XYZ file of N, CA, C and O in Angstrom:
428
model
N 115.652 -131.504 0.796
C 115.390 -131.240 -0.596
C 113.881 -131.181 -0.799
O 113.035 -131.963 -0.366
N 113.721 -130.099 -1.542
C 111.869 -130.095 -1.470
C 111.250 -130.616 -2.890
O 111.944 -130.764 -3.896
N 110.149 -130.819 -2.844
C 109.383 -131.514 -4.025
C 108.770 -131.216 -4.745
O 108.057 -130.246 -4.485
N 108.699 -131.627 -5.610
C 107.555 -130.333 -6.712
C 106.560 -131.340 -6.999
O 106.917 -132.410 -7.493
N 105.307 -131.098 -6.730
C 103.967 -131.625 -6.932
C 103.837 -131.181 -8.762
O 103.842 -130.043 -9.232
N 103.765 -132.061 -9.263
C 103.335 -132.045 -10.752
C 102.332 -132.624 -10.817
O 102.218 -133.702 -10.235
N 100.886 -131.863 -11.842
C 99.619 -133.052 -11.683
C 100.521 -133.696 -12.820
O 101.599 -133.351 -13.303
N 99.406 -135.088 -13.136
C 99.047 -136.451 -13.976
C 99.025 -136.252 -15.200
O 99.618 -136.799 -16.131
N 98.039 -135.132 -15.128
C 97.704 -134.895 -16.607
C 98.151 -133.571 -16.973
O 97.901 -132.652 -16.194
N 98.721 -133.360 -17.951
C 99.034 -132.419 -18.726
C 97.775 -131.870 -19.567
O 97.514 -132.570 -20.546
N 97.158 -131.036 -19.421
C 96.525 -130.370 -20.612
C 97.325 -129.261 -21.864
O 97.916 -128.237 -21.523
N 97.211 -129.647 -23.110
C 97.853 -128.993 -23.641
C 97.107 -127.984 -24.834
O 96.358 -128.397 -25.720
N 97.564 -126.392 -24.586
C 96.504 -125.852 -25.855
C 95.505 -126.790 -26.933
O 95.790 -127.895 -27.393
N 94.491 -126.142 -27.133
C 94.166 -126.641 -28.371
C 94.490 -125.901 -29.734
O 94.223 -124.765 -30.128
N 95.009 -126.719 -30.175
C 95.847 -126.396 -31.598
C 94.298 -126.037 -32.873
O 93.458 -126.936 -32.820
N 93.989 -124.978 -33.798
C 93.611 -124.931 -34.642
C 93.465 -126.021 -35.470
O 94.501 -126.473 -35.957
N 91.986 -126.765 -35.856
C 92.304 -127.717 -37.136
C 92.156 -126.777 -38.127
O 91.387 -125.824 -38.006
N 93.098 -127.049 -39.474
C 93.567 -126.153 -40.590
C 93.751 -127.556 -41.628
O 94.175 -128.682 -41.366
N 93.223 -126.936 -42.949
C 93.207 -127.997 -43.918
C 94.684 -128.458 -44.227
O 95.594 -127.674 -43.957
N 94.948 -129.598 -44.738
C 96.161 -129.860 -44.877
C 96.869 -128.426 -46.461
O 98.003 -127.952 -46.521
N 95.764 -128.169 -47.380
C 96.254 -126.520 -48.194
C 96.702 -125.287 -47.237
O 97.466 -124.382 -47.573
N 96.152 -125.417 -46.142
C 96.530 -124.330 -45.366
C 97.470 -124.160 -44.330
O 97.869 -123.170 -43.717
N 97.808 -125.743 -44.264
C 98.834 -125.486 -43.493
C 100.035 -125.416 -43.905
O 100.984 -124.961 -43.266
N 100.063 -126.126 -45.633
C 101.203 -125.841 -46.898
C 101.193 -124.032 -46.820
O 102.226 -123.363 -46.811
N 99.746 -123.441 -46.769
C 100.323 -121.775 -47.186
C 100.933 -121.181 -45.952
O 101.766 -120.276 -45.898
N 100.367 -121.858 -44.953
C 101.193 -121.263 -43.546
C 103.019 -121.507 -43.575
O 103.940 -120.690 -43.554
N 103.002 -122.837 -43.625
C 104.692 -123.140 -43.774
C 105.299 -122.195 -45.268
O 106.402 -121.664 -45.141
N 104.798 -122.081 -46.178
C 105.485 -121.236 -46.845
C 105.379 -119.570 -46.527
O 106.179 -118.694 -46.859
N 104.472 -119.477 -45.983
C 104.469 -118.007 -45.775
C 105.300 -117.828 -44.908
O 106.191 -116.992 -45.055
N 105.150 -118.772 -43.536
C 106.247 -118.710 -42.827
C 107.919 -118.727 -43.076
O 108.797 -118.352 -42.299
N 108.026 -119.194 -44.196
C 109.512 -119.477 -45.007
C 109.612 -117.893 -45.338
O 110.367 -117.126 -44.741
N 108.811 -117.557 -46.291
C 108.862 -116.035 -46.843
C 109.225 -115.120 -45.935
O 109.834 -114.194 -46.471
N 109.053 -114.964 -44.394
C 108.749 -114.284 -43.566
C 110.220 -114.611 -43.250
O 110.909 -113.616 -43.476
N 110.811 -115.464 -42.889
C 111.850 -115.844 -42.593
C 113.241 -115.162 -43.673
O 114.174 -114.446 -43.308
N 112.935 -115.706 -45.099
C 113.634 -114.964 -45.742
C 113.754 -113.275 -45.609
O 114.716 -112.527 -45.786
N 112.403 -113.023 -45.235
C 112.410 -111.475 -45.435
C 113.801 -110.855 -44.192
O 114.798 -110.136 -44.269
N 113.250 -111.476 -43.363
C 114.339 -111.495 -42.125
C 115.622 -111.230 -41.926
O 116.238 -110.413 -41.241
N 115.977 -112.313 -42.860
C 117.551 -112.446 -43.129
C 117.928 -111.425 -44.138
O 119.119 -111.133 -44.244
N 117.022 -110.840 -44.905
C 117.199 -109.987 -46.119
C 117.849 -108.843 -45.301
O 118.970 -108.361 -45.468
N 116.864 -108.493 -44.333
C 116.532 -107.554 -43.648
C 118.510 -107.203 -42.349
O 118.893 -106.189 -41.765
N 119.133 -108.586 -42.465
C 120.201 -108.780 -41.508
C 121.237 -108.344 -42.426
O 121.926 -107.330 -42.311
N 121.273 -109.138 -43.270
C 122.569 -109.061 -44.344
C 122.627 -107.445 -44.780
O 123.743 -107.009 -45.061
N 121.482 -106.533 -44.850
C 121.280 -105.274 -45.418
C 122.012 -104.637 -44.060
O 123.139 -104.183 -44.257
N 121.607 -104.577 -43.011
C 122.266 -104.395 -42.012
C 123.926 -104.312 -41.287
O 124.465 -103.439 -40.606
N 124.471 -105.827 -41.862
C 125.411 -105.800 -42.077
C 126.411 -104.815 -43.224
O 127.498 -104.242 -43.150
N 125.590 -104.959 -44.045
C 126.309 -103.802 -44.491
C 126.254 -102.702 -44.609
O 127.050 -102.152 -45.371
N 125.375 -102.021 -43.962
C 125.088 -100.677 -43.727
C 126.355 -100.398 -42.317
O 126.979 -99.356 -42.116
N 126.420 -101.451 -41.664
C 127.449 -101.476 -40.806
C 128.720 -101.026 -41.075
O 129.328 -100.088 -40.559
N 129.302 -102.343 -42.557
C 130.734 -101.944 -43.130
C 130.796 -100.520 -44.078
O 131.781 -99.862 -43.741
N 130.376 -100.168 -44.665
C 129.866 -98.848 -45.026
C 130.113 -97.805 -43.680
O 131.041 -97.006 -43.805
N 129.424 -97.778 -42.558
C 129.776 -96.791 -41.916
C 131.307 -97.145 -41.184
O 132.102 -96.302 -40.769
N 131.460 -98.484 -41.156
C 132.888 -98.604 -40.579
C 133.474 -98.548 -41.428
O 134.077 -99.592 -41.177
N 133.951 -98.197 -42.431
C 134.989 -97.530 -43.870
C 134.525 -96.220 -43.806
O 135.375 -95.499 -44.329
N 133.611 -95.599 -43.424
C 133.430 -94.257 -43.865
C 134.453 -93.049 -42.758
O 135.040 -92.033 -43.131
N 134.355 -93.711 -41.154
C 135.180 -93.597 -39.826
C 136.472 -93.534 -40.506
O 137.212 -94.356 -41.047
N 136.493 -91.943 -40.237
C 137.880 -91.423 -40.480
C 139.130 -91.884 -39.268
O 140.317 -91.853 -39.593
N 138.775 -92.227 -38.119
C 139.298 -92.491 -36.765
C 139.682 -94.342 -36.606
O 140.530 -94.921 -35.927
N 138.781 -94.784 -37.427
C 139.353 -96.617 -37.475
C 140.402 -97.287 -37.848
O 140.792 -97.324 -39.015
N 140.878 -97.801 -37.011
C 142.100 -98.554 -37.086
C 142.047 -99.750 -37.954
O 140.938 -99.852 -38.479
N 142.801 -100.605 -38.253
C 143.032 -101.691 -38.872
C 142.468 -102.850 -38.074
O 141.669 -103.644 -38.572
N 142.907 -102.931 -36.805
C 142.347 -104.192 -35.909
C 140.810 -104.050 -35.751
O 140.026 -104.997 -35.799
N 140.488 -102.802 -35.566
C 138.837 -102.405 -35.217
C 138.377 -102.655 -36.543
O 137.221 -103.068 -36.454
N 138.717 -102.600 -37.634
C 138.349 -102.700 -39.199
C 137.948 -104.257 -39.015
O 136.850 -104.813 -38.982
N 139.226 -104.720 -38.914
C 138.929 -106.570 -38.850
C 137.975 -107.053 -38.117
O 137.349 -108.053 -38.468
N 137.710 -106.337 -36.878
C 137.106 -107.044 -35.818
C 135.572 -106.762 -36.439
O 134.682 -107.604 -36.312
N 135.370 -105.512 -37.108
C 133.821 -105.212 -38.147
C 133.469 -106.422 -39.199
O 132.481 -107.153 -39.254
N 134.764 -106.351 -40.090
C 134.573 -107.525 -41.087
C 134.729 -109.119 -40.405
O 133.950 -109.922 -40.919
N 135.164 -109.394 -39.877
C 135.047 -110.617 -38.909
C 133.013 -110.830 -38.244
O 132.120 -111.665 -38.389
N 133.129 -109.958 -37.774
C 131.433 -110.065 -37.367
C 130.252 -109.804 -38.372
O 129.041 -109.927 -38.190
N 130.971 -109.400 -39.510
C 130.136 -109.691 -41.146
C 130.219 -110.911 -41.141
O 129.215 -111.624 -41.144
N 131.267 -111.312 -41.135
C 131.474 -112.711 -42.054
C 130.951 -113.583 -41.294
O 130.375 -114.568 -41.756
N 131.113 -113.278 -39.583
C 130.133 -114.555 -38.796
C 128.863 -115.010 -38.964
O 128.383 -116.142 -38.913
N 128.162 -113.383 -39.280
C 126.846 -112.985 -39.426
C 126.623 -113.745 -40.874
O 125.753 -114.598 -41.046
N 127.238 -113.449 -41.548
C 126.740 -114.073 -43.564
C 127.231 -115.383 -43.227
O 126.614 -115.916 -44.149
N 127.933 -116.532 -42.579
C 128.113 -117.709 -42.239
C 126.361 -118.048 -41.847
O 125.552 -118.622 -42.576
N 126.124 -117.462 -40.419
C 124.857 -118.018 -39.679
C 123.557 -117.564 -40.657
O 122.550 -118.272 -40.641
N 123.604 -116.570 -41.358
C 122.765 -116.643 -42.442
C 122.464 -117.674 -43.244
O 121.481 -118.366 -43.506
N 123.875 -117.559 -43.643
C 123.899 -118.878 -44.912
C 123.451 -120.098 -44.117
O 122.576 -120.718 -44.722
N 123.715 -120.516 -43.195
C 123.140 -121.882 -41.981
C 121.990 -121.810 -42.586
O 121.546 -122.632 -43.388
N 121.320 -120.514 -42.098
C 119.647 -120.540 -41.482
C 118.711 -121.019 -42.832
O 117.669 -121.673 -42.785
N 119.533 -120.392 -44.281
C 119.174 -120.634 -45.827
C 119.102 -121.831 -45.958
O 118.052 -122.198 -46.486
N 120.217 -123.075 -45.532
C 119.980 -124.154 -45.725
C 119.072 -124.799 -45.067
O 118.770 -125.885 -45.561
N 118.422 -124.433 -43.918
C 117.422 -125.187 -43.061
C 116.150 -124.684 -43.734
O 115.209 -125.440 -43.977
N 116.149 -123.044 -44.107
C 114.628 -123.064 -45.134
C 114.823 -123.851 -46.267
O 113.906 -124.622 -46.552
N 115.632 -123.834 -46.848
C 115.571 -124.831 -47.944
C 115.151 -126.221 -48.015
O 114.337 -126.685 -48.814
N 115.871 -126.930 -46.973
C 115.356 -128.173 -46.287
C 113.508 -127.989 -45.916
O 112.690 -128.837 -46.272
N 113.322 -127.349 -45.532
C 112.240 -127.315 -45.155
C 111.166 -126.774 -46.215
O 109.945 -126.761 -46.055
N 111.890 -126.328 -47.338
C 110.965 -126.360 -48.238
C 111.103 -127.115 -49.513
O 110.640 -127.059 -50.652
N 111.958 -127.864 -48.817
C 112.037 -129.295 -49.726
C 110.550 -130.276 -49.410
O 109.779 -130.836 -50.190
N 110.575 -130.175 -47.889
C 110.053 -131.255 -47.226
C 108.685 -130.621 -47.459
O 107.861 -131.521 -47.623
N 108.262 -129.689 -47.516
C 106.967 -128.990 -47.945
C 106.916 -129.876 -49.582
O 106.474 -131.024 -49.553
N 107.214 -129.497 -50.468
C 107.206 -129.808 -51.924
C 107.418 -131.123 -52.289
O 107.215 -131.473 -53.452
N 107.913 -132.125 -51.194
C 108.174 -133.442 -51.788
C 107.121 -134.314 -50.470
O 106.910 -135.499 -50.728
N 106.598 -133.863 -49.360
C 106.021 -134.413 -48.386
C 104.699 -133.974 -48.108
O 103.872 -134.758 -47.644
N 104.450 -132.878 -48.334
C 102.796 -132.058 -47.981
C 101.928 -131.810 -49.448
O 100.829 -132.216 -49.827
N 103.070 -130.860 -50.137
C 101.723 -130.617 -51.386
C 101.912 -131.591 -52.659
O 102.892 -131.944 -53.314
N 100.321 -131.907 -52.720
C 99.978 -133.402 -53.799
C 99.225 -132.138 -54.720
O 98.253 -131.834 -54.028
N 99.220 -131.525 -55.582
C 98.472 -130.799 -56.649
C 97.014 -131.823 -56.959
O 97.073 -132.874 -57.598
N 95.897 -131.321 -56.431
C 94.783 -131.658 -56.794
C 94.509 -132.346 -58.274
O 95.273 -131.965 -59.161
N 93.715 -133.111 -58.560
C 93.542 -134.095 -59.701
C 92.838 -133.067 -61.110
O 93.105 -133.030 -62.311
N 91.746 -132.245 -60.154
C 91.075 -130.986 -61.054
C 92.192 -129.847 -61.481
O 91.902 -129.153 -62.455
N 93.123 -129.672 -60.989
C 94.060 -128.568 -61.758
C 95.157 -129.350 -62.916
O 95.580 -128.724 -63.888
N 95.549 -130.858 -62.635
C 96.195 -131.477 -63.591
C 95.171 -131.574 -65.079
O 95.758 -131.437 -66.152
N 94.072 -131.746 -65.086
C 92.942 -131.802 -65.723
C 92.335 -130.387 -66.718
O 91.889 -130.292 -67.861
N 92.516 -129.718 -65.950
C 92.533 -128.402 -66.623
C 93.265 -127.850 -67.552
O 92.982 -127.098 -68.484
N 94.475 -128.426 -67.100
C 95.709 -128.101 -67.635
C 96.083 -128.164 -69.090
O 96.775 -127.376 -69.734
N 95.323 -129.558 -69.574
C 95.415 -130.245 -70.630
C 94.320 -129.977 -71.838
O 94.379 -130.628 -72.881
């Protein structure tokens, strides 16, 4: 059995320092980007069922087996919605504190 020489030390990238505001606009932009995504799947999906109803030649089982892989697809969507959500919970209740000068203004 042969061995794998691993060094000691790990060096690992150096990560960007980014203000804690910027890394709130990164995680939301990143959310946005994400939504756009899924926008972008679900539209898909149905551009799918649309052309599989339009197929003069489709059967009933091949019909199901189309709408079956919609519905898997709008299931794992809907998943992925609840984890941005979560995560932009945890943005809004854990990262952004609204500065003391914009409450101030306000008034």
């Amino acid at each position: 059995m042969a061995t794998i020489n691993c060094p000691t030390t790990l060096e690992c990238p150096a990560l960007p320092r980014v203000t804690l505001s910027q890394a709130v606009i990164d995680l939301m932009e990143s959310i946005a980007l994400q939504e756009s995504a899924l926008s972008h799947i679900l539209c898909a999906e149905s551009l799918k069922m649309k052309t599989a109803l339009a197929m003069n030649e489709i059967d009933l089982c091949k019909l199901l087996e189309v709408n079956d892989s919609a519905t898997n697809m709008v299931h794992a969507v809907a998943n992925l919605e609840l984890v941005l959500k979560e995560k932009l919970e945890f943005i809004s209740n854990n990262l952004y504190y609204p500065s003391a000068d914009n409450g101030a203004a306000d008034q």
